[in-house]
Coordinates of C-alpha atoms and ligand atoms in Angstrom, one line a residue:
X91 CA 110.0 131.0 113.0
X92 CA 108.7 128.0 114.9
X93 CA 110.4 125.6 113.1
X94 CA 113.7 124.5 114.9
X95 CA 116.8 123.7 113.0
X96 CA 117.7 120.3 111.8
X97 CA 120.8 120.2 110.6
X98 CA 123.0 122.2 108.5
X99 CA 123.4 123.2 104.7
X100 CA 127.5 124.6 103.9
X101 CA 128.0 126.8 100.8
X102 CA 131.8 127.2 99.9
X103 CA 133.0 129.6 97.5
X104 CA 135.2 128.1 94.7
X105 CA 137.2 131.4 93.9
X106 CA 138.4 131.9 97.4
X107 CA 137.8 128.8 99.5
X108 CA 135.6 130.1 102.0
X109 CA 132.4 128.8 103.0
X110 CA 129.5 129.7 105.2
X111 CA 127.0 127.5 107.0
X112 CA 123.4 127.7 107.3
X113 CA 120.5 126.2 109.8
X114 CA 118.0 124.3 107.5
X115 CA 114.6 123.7 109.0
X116 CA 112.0 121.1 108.0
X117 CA 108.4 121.8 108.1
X118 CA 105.7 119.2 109.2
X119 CA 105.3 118.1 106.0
X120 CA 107.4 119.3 102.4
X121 CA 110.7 120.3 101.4
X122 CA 113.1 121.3 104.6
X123 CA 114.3 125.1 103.5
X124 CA 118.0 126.7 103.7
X125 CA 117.5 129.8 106.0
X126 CA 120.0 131.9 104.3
X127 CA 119.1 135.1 106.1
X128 CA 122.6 135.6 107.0
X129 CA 124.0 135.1 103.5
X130 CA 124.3 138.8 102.6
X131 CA 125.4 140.0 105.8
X132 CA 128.0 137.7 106.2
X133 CA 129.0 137.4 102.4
X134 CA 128.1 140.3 100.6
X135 CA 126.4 138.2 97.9
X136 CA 122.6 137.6 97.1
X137 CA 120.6 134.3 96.0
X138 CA 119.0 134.9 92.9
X139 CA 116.0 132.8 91.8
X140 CA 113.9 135.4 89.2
X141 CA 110.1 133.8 89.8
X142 CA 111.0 132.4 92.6
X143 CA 111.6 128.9 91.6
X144 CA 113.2 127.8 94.6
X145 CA 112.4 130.1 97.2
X146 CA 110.2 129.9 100.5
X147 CA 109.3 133.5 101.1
X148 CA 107.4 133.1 104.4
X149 CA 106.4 130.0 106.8
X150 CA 102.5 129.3 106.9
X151 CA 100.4 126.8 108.7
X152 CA 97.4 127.4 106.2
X153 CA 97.5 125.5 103.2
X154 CA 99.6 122.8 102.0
X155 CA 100.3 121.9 98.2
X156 CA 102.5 118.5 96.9
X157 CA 102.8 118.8 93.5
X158 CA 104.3 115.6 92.6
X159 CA 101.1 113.8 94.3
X160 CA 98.8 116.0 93.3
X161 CA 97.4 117.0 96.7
X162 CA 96.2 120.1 98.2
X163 CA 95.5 120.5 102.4
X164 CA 93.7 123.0 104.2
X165 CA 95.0 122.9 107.3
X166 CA 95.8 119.6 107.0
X167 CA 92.5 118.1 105.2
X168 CA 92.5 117.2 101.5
X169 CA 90.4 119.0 99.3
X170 CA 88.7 115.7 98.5
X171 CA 87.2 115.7 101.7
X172 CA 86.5 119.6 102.0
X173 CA 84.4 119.6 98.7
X174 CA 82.4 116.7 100.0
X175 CA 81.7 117.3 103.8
X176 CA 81.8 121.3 103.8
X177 CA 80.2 124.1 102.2
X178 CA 82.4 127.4 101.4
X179 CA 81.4 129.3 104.7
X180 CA 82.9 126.4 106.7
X181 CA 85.8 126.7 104.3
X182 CA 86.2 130.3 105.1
X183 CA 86.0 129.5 109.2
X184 CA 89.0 127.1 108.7
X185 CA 90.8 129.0 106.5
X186 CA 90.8 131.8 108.8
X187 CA 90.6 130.1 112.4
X188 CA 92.5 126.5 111.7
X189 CA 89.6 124.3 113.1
X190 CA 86.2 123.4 111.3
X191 CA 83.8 124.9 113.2
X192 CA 81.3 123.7 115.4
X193 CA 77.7 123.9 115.3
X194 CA 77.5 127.1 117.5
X195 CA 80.4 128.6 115.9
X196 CA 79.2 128.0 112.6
X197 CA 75.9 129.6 112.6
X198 CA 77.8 132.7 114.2
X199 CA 79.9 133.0 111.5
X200 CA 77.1 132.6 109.2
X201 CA 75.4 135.0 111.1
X202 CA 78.1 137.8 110.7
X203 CA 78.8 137.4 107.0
X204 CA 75.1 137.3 106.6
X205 CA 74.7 140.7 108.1
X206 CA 77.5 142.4 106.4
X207 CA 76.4 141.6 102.4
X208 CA 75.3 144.8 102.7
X209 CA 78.1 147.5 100.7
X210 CA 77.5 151.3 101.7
X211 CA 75.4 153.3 99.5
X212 CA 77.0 155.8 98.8
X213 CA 79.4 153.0 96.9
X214 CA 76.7 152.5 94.5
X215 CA 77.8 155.3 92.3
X216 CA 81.2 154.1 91.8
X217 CA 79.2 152.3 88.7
X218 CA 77.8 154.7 87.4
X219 CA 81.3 156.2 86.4
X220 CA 82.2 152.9 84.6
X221 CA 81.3 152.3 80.7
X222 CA 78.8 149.7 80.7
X223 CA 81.0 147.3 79.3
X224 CA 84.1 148.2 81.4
X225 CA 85.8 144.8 82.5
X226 CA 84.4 143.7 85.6
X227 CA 87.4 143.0 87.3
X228 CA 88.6 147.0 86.9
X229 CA 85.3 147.2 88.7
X230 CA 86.2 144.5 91.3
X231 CA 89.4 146.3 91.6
X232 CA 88.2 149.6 92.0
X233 CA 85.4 148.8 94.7
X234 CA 87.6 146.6 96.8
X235 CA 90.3 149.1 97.6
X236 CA 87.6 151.9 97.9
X237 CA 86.6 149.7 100.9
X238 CA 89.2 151.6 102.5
X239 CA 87.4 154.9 102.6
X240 CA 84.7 153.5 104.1
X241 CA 85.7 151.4 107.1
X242 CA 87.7 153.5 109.0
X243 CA 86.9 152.3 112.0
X244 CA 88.6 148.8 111.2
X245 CA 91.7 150.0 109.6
X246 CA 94.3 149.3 113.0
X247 CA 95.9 145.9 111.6
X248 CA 97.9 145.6 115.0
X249 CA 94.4 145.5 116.7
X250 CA 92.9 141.3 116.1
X251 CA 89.6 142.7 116.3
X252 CA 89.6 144.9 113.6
X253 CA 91.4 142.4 111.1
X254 CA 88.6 140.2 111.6
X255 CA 86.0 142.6 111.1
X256 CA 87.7 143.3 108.2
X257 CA 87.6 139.6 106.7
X258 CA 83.7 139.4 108.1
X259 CA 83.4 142.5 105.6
X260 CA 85.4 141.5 102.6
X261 CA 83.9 137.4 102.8
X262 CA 80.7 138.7 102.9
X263 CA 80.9 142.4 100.7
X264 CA 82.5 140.6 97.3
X265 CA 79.7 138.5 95.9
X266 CA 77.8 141.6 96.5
X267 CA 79.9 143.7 94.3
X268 CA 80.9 140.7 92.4
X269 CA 76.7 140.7 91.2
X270 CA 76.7 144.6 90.7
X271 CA 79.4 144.4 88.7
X272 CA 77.6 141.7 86.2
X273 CA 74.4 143.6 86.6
X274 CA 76.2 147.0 85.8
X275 CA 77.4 145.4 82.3
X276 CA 73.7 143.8 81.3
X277 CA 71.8 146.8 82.6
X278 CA 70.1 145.4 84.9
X279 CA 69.1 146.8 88.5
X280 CA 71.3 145.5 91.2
X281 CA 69.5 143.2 93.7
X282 CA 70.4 143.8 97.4
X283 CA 71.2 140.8 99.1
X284 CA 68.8 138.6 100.6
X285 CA 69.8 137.5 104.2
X286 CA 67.3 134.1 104.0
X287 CA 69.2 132.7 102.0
X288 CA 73.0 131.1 101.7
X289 CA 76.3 131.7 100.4
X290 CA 76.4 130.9 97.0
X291 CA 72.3 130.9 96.7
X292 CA 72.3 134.9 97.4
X293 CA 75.1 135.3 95.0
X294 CA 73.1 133.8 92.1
X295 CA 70.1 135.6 93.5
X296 CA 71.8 138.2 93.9
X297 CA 73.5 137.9 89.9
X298 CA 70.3 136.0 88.1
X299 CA 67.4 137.0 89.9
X300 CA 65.2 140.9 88.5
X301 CA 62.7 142.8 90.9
X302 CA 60.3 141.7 88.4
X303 CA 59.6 138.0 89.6
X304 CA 60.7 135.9 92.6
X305 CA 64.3 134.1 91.9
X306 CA 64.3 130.3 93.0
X307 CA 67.9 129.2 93.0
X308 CA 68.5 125.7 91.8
X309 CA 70.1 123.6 94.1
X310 CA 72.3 121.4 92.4
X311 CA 74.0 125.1 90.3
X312 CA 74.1 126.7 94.0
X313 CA 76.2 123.7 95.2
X314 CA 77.9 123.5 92.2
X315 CA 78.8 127.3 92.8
X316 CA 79.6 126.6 96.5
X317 CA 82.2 123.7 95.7
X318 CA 83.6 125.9 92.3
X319 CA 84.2 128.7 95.7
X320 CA 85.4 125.3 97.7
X321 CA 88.2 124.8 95.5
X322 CA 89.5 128.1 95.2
X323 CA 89.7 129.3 98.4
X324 CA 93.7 128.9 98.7
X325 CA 96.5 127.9 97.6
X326 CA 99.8 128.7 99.2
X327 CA 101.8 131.0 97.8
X328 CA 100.5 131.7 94.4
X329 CA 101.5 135.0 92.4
X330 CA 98.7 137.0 93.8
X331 CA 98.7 135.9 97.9
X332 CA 102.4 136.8 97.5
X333 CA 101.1 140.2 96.2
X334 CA 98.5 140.3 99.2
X335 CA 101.4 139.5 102.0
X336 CA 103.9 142.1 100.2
X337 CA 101.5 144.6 100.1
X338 CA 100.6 143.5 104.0
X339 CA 104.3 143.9 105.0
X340 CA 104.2 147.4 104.6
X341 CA 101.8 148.2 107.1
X342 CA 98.6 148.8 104.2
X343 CA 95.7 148.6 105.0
X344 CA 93.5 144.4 104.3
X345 CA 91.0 146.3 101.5
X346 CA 94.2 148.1 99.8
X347 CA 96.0 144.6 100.2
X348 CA 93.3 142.3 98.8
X349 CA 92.5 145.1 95.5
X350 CA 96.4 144.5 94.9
X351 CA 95.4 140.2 95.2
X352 CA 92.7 140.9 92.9
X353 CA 94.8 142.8 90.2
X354 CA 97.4 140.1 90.2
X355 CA 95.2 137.9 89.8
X356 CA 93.7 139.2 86.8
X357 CA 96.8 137.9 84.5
X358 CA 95.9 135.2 81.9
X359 CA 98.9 133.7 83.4
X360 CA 97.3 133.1 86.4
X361 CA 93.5 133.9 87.6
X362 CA 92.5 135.1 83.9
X363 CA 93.6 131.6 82.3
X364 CA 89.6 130.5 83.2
X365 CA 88.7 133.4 81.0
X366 CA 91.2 132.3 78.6
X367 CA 91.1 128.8 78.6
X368 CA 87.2 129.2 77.4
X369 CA 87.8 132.2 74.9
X370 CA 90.4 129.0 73.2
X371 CA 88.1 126.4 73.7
X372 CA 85.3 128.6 72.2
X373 CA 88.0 129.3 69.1
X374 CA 88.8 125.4 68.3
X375 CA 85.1 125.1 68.5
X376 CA 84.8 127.9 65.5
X377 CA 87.0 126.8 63.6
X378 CA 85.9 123.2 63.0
X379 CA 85.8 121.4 66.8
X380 CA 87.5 118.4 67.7
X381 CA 88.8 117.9 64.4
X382 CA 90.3 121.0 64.5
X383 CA 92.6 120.1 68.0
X384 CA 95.3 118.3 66.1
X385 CA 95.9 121.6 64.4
X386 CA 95.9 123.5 67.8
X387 CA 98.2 120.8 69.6
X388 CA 100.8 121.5 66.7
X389 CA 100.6 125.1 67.2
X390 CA 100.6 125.0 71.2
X391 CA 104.0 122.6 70.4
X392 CA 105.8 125.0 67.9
X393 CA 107.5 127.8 70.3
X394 CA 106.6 130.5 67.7
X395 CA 103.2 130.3 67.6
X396 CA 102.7 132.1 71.0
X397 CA 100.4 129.4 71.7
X398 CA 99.8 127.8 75.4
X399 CA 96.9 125.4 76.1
X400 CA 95.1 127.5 78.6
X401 CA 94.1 125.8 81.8
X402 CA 97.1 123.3 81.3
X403 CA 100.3 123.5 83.3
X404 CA 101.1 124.8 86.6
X405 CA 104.1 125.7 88.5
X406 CA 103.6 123.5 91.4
X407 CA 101.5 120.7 89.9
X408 CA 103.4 118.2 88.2
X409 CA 100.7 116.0 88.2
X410 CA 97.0 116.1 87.7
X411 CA 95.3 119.5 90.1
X412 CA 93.0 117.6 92.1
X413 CA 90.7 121.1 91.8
X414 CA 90.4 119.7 88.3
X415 CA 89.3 116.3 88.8
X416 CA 87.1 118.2 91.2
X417 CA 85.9 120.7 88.9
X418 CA 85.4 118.1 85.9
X419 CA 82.7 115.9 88.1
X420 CA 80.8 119.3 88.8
X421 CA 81.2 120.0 85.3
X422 CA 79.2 116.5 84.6
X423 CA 76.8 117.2 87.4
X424 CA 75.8 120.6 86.5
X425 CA 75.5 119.8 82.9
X426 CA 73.5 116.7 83.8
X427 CA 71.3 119.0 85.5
X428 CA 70.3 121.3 82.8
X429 CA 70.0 118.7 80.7
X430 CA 73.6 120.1 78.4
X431 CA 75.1 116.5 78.8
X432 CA 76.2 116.4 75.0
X433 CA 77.5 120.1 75.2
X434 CA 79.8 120.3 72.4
X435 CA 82.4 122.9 74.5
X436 CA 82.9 120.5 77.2
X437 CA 83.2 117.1 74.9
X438 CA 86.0 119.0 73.1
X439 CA 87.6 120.1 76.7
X440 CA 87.8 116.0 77.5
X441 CA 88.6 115.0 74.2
X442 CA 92.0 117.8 74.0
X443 CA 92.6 116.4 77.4
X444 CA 92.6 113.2 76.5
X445 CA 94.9 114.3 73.6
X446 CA 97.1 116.5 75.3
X447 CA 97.8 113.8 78.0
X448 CA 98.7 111.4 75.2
X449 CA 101.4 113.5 73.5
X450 CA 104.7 113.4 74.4
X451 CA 105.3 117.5 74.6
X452 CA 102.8 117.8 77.8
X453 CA 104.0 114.5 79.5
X454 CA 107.4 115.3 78.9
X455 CA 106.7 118.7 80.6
X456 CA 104.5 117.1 83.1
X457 CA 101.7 119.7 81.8
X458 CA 97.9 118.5 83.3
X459 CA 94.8 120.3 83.7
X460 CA 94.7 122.8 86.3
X461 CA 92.1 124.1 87.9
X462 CA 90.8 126.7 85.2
X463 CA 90.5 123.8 82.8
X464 CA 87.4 122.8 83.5
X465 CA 85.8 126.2 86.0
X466 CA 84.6 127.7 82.4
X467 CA 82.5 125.3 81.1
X468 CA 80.3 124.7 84.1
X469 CA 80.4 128.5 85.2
X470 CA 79.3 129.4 81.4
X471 CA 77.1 126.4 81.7
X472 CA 75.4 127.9 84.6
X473 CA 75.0 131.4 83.0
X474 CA 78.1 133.1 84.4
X475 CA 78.9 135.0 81.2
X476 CA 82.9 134.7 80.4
X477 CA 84.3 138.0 81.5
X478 CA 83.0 137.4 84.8
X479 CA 85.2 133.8 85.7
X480 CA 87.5 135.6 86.9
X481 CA 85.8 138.1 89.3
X482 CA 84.3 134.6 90.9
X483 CA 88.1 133.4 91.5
X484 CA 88.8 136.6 93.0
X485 CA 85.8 136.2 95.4
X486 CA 86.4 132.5 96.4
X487 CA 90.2 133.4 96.8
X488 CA 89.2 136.8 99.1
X489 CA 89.3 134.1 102.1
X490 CA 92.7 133.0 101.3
X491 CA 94.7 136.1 100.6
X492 CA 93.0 137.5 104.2
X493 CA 94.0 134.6 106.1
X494 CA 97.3 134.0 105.0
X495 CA 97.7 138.4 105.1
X496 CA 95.9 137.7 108.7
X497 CA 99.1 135.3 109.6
X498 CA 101.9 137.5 108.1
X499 CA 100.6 140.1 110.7
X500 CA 100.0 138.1 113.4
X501 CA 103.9 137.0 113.4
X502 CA 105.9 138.9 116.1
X503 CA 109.2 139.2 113.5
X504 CA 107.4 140.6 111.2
X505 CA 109.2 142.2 108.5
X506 CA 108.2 144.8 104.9
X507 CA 109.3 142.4 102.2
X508 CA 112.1 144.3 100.0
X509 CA 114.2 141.5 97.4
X510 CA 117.2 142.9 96.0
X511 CA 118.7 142.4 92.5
X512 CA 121.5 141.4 90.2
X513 CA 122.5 144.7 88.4
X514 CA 123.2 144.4 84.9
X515 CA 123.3 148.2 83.5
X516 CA 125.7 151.1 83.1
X517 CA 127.9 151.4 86.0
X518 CA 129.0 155.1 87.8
X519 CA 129.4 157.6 84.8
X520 CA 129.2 161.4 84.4
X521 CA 126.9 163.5 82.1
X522 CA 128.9 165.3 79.4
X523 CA 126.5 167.5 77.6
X524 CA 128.0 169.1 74.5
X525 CA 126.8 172.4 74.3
X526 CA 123.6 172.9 72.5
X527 CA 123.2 174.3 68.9
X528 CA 122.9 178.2 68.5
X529 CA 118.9 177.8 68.1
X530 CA 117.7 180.7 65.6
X531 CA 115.1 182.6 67.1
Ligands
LIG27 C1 96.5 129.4 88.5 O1 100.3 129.3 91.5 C2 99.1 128.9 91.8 O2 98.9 128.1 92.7 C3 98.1 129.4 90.8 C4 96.7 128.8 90.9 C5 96.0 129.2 92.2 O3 95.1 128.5 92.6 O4 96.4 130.3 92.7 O5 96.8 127.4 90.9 C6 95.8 129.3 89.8 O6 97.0 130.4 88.2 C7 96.6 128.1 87.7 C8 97.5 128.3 86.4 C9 96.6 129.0 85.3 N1 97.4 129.4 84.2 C10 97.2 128.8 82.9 O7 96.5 127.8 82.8 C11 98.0 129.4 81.8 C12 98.7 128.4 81.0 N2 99.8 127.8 81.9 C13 101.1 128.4 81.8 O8 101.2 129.7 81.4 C14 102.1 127.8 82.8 O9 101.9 126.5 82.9 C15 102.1 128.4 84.2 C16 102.2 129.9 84.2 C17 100.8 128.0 84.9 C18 103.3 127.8 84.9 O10 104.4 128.3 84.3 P1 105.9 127.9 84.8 O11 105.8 127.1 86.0 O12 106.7 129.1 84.8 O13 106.4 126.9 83.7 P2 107.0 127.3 82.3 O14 106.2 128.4 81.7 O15 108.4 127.5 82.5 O16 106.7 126.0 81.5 C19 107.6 124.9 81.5 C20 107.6 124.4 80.0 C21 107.9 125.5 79.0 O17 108.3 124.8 77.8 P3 110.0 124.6 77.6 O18 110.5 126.1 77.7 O19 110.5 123.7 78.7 O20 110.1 124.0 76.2 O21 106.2 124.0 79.7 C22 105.7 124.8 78.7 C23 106.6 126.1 78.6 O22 106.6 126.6 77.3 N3 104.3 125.2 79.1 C24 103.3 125.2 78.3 C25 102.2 125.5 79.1 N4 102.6 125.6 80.3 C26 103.9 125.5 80.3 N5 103.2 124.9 76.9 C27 101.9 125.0 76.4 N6 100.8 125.3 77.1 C28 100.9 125.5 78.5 N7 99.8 125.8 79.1

């Protein structure tokens, strides 16, 4: 803990009077926290806060989220800026480092992811024991922690060395697997990666391009792709980075630890919602288009239904995801681009925004577009077939769960994450067995 304390917070017990006092800490920027550490030691009692509504589970210098404002910091600059000025590679250097790098240290990094697209061979048949139209985020999921039977000789998390060689490895294996994993389900050869070229170009080389014919990536989809990677590189302390530093705590090893990121991130809740959020769009669309989103609104609103506007709400946001505002003017770029302007999927997504944000059930519940509202319609736009949104998330948030997994180790203190619980079932009893029925043999 860097922070020092500021002042105090008391708790006092109505039932007997007593009280206890705790240091609270404020950050550089946010809400100060409560460090109740001492709570159960000294009371016997627990907090309890189910989903983690109120809790700060670690302290990180990584990213920084205000949810009333609507702004999101990497190390300290806004996402606005990032998207503009960067490309994902310098994203991933000041993820993982804290500093932009420079020239030099750029074109070393790029250097060393460059040279490391390359997954073993001998991983190759993992796909073969898949059906071809296995999800590919089981695939994902599968590959990544098999990384760990491969790189033993960068498994020592105490050693710095070998926790960057493992990022290096994971930033630059996962579009790799990513595209295998897309060319598995079309039946298509995989390509190997192609080290003339960028980032995001040698993933959509590396996803669009065949053996049969030389692949030209278009610039204005392969920055669109870059900036889609941009803006989901991190994001504090999201369901599936607190799955990346729980797993961490226990000692496991960065490929085990990210395959347990990539499978929490897989819920429609949270990572899948891109998936989802198109999947509903595509629906409304069937069933009559923007004429139809009065209809859906009403059942969204009626608590029976089951209903939730995918891609709207968030728990931190309370107003509008600047990754969406992001997302939405890449949308209109991309879709300039291929000439889609008047695509029907993404004039309904504006028009049941512009609905939703009018109705009093969102406003009230301070419900905006997040950032899967808009990632569908310009990754489907750009050929990224549906079931594979979410594998992209996964790859553009690999940088963040190893960075802020990276941190969590690096602290001297430490400790494996174990919560406890309110226990609601059958107290201390004894089994009385009455004796079993003559069976006829
Ligand atoms: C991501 O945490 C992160 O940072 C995640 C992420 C990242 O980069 O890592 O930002 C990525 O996961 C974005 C979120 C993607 N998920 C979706 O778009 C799925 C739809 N959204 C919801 O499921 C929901 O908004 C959550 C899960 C995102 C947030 O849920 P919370 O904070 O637990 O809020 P809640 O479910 O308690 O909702 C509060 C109210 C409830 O109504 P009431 O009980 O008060 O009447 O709002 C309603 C909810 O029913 N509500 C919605 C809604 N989201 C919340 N109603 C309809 N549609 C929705 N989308």
């Amino acid at each position: 803990m860097t922070s020092t304390s500021a002042y105090k917070a008391t708790l006092s017990f109505s039932n007997d009077g007593s009280s206890i006092e705790f240091p609270v800490y404020e950050g550089t920027t946010g809400p100060d926290v409560i460090d109740i550490r001492t709570l159960y030691g000294s009371t016997g009692k627990f907090t309890f806060d189910p989903g983690f509504m109120s809790t700060a589970a670690c302290e990180s210098e990584i990213t920084y989220i205000d949810g009333d404002k609507g702004e999101l910091l990497y190390r300290g600059y806004p996402i606005e800026q990032i998207a503009v000025h960067c490309d994902y590679l310098d994203t991933c250097y000041l993820l993982l480092h804290g500093e932009l790098p420079t020239s030099e240290e750029k074109a070393d990094f790029d250097y060393r992811v460059t040279h490391h697209t390359m997954i073993h061979e001998q991983m190759n048949r993992f796909f073969a024991g898949f059906r071809r139209d296995a999800h590919p985020m089981a695939i994902l999921v599968a590959c990544v922690g098999a990384m760990s039977a491969f790189y033993h000789d960068s498994l020592d998390i105490t050693n710095p060395e070998h926790r960057h060689i493992s990022a290096i490895r994971l930033i630059a294996k996962m579009p790799t697997m990513v595209a295998m994993a897309y060319k598995y389900s079309v039946g298509q050869p995989s390509m190997y990666p192609k080290n003339s070229l960028s980032y995001s170009a040698n993933l959509m080389h590396m996803m669009f391009g065949t053996p049969c014919e030389a692949y030209e990536p278009n610039d204005v989809l392969v920055r669109a792709l870059d900036r889609i990677l941009i803006l989901h590189a991190d994001h504090e302390q999201n369901a599936s980075t607190s799955t990346v530093r729980l797993a961490g705590s226990s000692g496991a090893n960065p490929f085990a630890c990210i395959a347990a990121g990539i499978a929490t991130l897989w819920g429609p809740a949270h990572g899948g919602a891109n998936e989802a959020c198109l999947l509903m769009l595509d629906q409304i669309q069937r069933e009559g288009g923007i004429e139809k989103i009065g209809e859906f609104i009403a059942k969204v609103k009626d608590k029976n239904s089951g209903v939730k506007l995918m891609g709207f709400g968030h728990r931190v946001y309370k107003n509008y995801d600047p990754r969406a505002k992001l997302m939405q003017e890449t949308c209109k770029e991309v879709l300039g681009e291929l000439g889609l302007g008047d695509d029907p999927i993404f004039k309904l997504a504006m028009e049941l925004e512009r609905i939703a944000l009018e109705d009093n059930y969102f406003v009230s519940r301070k419900l905006y577009p997040n950032v899967d509202f808009y990632s569908g319609v310009v990754q489907k736009a750009m050929g990224i077939p549906t079931s594979m949104f979410t594998c992209i998330f996964a790859l553009a948030r690999t940088v963040g769960w190893i960075a802020q997994w990276n941190e969590m180790i690096g602290e001297t203190d430490q400790k494996i994450g174990r919560p406890r619980q309110l226990y609601t079932g059958a107290t201390r009893r004894d089994i009385v067995r009455q004796p079993a029925a003559e069976t006829k043999r």
